[in-house]
mmCIF file of C-alpha atoms in Angstrom:
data_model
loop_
_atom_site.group_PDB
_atom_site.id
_atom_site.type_symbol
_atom_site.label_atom_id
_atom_site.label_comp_id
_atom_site.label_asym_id
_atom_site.label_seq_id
_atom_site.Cartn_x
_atom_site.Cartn_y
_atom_site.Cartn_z
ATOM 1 C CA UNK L 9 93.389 104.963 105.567
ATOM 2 C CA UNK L 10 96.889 106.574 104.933
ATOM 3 C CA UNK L 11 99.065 103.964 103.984
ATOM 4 C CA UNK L 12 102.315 104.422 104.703
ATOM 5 C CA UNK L 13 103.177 107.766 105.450
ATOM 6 C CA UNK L 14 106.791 109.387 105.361
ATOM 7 C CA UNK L 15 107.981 113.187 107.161
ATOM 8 C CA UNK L 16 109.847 114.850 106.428
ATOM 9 C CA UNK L 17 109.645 115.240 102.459
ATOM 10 C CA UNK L 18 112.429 116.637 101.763
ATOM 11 C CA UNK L 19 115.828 117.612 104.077
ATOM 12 C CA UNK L 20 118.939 119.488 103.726
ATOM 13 C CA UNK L 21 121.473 118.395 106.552
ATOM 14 C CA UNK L 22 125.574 119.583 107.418
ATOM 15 C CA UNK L 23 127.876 116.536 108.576
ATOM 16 C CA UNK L 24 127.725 115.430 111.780
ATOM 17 C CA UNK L 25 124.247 116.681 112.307
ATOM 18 C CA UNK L 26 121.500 114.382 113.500
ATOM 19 C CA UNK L 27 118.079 113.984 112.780
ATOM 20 C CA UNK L 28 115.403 111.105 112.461
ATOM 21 C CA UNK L 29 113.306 110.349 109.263
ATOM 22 C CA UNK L 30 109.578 108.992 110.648
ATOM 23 C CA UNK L 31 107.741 106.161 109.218
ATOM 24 C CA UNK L 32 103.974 105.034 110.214
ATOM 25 C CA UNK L 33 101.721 103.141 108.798
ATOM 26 C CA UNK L 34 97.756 102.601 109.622
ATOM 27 C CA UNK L 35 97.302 98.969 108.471
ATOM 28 C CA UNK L 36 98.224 97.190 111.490
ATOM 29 C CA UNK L 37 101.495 95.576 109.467
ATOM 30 C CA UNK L 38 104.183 93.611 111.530
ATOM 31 C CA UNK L 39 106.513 94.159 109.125
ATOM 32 C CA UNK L 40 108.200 97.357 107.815
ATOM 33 C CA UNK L 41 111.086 98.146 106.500
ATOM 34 C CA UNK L 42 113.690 101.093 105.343
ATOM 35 C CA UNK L 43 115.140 101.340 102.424
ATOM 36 C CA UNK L 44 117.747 103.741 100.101
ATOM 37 C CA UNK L 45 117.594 104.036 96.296
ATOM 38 C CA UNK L 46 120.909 105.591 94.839
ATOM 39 C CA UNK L 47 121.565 106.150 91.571
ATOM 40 C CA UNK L 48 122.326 102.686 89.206
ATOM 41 C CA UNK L 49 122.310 100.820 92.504
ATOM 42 C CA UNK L 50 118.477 100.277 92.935
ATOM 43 C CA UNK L 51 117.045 99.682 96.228
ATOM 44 C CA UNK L 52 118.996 98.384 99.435
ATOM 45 C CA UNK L 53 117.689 97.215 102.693
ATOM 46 C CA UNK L 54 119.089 99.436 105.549
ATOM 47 C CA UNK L 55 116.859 97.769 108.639
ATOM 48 C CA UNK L 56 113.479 95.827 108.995
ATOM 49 C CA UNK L 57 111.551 94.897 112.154
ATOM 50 C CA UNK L 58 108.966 91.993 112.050
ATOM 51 C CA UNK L 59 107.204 93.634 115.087
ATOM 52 C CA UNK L 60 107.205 95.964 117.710
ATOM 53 C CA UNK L 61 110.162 95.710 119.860
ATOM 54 C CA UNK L 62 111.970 93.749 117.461
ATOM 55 C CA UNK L 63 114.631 94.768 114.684
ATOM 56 C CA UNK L 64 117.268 93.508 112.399
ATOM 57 C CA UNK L 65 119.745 94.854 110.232
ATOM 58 C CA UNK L 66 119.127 94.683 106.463
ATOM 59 C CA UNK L 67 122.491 94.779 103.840
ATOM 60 C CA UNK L 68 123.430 98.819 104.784
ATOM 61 C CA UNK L 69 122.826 99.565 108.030
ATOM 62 C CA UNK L 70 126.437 101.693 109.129
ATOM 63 C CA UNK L 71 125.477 104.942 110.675
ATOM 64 C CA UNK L 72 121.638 104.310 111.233
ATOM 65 C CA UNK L 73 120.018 103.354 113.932
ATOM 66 C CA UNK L 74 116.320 101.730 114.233
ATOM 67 C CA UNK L 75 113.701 101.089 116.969
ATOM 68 C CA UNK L 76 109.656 99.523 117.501
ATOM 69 C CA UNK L 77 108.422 100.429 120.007
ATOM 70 C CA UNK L 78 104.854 100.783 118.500
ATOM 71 C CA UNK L 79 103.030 98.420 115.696
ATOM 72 C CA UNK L 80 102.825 101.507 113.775
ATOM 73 C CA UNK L 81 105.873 103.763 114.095
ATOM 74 C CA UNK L 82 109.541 102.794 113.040
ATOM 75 C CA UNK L 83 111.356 105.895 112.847
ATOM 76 C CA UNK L 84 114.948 105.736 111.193
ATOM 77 C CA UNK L 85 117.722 108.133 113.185
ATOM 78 C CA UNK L 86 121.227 109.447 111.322
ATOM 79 C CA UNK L 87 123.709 109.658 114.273
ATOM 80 C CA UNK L 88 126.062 111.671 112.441
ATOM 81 C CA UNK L 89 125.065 112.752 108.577
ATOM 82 C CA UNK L 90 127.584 111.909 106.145
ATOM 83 C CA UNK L 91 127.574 113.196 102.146
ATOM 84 C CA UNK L 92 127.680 109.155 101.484
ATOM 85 C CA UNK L 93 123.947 108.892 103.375
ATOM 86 C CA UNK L 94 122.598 111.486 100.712
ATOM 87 C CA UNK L 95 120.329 109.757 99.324
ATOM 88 C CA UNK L 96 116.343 108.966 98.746
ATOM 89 C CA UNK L 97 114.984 106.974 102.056
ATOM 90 C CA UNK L 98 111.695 104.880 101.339
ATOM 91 C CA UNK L 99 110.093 102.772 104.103
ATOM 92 C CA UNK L 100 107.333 99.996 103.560
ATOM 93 C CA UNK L 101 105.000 97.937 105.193
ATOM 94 C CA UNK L 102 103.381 94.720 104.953
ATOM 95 C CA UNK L 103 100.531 92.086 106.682
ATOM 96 C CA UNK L 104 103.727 88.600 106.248
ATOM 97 C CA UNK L 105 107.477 89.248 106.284
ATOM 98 C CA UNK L 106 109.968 89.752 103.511
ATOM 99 C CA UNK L 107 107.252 91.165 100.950
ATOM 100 C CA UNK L 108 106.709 94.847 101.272
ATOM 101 C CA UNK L 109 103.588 95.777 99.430
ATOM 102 C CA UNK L 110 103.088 99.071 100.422
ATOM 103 C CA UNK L 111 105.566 101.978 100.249
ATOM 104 C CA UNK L 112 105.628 105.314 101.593
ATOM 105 C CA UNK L 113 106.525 108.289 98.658
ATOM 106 C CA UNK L 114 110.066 108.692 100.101
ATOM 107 C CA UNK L 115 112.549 111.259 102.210
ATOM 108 C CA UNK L 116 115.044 113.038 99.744
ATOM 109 C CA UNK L 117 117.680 113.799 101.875
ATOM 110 C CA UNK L 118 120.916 115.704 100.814
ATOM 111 C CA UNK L 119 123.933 116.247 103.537
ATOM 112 C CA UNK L 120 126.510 118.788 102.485
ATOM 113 C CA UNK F 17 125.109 86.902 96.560
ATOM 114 C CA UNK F 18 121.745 87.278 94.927
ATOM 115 C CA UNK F 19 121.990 89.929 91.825
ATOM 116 C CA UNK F 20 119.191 90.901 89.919
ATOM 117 C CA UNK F 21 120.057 92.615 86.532
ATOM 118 C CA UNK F 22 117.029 94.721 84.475
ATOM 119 C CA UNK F 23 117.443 95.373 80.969
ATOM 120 C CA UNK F 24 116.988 97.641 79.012
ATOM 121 C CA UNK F 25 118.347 100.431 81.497
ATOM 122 C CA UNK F 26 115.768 102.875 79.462
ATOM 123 C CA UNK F 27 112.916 101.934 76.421
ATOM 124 C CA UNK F 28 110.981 104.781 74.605
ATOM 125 C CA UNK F 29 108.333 103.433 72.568
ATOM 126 C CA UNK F 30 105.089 104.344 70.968
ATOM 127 C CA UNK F 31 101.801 104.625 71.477
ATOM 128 C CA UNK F 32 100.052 101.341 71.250
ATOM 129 C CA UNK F 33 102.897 99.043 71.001
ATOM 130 C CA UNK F 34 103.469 95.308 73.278
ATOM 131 C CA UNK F 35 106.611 95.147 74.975
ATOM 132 C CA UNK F 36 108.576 93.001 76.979
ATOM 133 C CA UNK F 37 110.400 93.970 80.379
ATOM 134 C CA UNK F 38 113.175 91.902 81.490
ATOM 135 C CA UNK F 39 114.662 91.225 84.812
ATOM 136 C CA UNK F 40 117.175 88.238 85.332
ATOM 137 C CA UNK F 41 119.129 86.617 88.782
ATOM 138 C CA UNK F 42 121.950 84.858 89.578
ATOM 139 C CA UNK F 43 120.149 82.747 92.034
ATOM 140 C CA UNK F 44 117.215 80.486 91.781
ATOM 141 C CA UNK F 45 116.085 79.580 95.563
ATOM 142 C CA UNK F 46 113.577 82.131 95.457
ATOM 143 C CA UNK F 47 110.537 82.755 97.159
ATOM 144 C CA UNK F 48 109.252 84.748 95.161
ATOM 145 C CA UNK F 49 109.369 87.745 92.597
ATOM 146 C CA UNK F 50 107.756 90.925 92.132
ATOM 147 C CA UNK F 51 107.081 93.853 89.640
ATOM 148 C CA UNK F 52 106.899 97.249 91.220
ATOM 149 C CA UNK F 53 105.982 100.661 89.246
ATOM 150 C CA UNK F 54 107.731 103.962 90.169
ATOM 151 C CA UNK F 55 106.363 107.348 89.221
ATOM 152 C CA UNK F 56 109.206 109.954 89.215
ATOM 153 C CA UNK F 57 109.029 111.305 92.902
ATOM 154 C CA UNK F 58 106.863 108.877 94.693
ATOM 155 C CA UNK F 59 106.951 105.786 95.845
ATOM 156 C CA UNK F 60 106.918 102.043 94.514
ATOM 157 C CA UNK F 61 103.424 100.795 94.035
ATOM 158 C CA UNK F 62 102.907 96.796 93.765
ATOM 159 C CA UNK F 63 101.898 95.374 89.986
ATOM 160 C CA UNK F 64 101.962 91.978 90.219
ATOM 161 C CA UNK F 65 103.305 89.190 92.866
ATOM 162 C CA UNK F 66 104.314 86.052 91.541
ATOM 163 C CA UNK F 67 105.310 82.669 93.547
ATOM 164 C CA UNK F 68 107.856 80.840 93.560
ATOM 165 C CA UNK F 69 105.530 78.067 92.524
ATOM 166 C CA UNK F 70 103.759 79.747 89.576
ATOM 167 C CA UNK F 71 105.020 80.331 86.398
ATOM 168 C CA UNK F 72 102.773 83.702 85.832
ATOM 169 C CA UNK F 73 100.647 86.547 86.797
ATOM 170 C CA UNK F 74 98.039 88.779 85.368
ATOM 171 C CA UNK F 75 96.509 91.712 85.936
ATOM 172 C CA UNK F 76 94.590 94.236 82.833
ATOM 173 C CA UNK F 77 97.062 94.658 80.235
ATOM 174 C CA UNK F 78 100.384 93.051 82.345
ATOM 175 C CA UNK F 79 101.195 89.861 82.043
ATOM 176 C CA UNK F 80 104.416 88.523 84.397
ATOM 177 C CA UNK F 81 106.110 85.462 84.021
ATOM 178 C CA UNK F 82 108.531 83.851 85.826
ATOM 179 C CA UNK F 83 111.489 81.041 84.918
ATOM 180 C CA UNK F 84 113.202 80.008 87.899
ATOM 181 C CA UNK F 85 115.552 77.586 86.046
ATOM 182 C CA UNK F 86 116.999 79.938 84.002
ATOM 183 C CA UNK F 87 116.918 82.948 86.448
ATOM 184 C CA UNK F 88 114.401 84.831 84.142
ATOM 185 C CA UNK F 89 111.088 86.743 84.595
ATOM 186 C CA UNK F 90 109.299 89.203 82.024
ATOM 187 C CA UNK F 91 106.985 91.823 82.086
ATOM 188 C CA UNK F 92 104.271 92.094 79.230
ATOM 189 C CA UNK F 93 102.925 95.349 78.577
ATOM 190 C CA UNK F 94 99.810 95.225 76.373
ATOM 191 C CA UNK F 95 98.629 98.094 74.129
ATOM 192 C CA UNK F 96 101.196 101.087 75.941
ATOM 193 C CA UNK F 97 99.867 103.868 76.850
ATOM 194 C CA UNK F 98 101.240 107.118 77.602
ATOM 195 C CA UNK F 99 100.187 106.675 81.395
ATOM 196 C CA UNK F 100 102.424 103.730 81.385
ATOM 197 C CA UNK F 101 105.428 105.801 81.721
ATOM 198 C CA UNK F 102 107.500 105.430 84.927
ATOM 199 C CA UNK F 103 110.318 103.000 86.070
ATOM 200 C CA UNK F 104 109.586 99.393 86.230
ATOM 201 C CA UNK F 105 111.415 97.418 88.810
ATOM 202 C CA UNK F 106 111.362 93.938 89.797
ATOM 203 C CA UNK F 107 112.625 91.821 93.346
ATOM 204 C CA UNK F 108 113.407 88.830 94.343
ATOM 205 C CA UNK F 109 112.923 87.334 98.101
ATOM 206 C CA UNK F 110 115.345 84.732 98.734
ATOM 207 C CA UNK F 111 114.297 81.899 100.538
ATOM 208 C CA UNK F 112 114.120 82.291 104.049
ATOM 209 C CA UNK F 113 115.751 85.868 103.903
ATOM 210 C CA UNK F 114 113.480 88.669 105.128
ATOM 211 C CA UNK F 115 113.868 91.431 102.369
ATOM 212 C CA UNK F 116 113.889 92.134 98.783
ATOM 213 C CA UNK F 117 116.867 92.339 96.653
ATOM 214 C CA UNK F 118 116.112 95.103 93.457
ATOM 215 C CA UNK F 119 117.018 95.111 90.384
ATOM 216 C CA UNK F 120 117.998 98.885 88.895
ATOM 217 C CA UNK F 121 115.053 99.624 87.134
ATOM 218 C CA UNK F 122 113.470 100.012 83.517
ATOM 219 C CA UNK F 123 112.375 103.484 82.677
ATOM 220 C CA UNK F 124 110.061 103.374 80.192
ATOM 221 C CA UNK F 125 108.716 106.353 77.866
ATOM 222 C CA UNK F 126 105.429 105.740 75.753
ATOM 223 C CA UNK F 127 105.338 108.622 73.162
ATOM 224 C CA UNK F 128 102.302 109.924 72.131
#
C-alpha cells in the first residue's frame, strides 16, 4: 500500500515549456485533490475531482489543467510554465469529499 | 472569505515543556477543522480531525480543541519532544465547500 504517490520529485522548467506533474493513489479514494504551498501563503486549492471523469476548479486554477479518467490517477498539466507557478505542488486523497487525509510528499518545481 | 490565521509564525522551546498552538478564522460555518504535521520536505500527515460538532480531540500527548463561536481552535502539545519538531498547520472545511482553506503554519523547534 503506497499511499499517495507523487513523480516527479523535483523539476527545473524554462517558460513556456510544458509538462505534467502525476498523482496516484492505491486506496480506492473518490476524492483527490492538488494543491500549492508558497511561502507565508500556506496551502491553496488549484483543482479537485470527486471521481473519475469528474473535476472542478479549486481557488488557483489559471494555467493548469486537470483530468480523471481513472479512480486512481489525476495528473496535473502546466500548459505554459510561468516563474509565478514555481512553487511546491502536493496532491491528496481521501475515502468522503472536502477532507484530504492523505498527502503525497510533494513536486518542487522551479521555472526560470 | 474564510481566513485562517496561525500564531506564533515560529516557537522554539525546550525539552519537556506543554505548549499551546493556535489557529483562529474569520468564519464560523464550518464543517470541520483539522491539525496537520509537516516534516521539512515531505508531505502533510493528519494529527487529529475534529467536527464541527465536538468541542475536542485526542490522540497520545495532543490534545485539539475547537471554539466555533469565537473562531478559535488550539493545539496541546504534552511533554515536547525533540521529534516534535516540524510545522504545525491547521484547516478549516467550510460548509458545503469541497476543500480546505490553510492556515500558514507553526514551525516549532524543541531543543534538546
Amino acid at each position: 500500500n503506497a499511499g499517495v504517490t507523487q513523480t516527479p520529485k523535483f523539476q527545473v522548467l524554462k517558460t513556456g515549456q510544458s509538462m505534467t506533474l502525476q498523482c496516484a493513489q492505491d486506496m480506492n479514494h473518490e476524492y483527490m485533490s492538488w494543491y500549492r504551498q508558497d511561502p507565508g501563503m500556506g496551502l491553496r486549492l488549484i483543482h479537485y475531482s470527486v471521481g473519475a471523469g469528474i473535476t472542478d476548479q479549486g481557488e488557483v486554477p489559471n494555467g493548469y489543467n486537470v483530468s480523471r479518467s481513472t479512480t486512481e490517477d489525476f495528473p496535473l498539466r502546466l500548459l505554459s510554465a510561468a516563474p509565478s507557478q514555481t512553487s511546491v505542488y502536493f496532491c491528496a486523497s481521501s475515502y468522503s469529499g472536502g477532507v484530504p487525509q492523505h498527502f503525497g510528499d510533494g513536486t518542487r518545481l522551479s521555472i526560470l | 472569505k474564510q481566513e485562517v490565521t496561525q500564531i506564533p509564525a515560529a516557537l522554539s522551546v525546550p525539552e519537556g515543556e506543554n505548549l499551546v498552538l493556535n489557529c483562529s478564522f474569520t468564519d464560523s460555518a464550518i464543517y470541520n477543522l483539522q491539525w496537520f504535521r509537516q516534516d521539512p520536505g515531505k508531505g502533510l500527515t493528519s494529527l487529529l480531525l475534529i467536527q464541527s460538532s465536538q468541542r475536542e480531540q485526542t490522540s497520545g500527548r495532543l490534545n485539539a480543541s475547537l471554539d466555533k463561536s469565537s473562531g478559535r481552535s488550539t493545539l496541546y502539545i504534552a511533554a515536547s519532544q525533540p521529534g516534535d519538531s516540524a510545522t504545525y498547520l491547521c484547516a478549516v472545511i467550510i460548509q458545503g465547500a469541497q476543500k480546505l482553506v490553510f492556515g500558514q503554519g507553526t514551525r516549532l523547534t524543541i531543543n534538546p
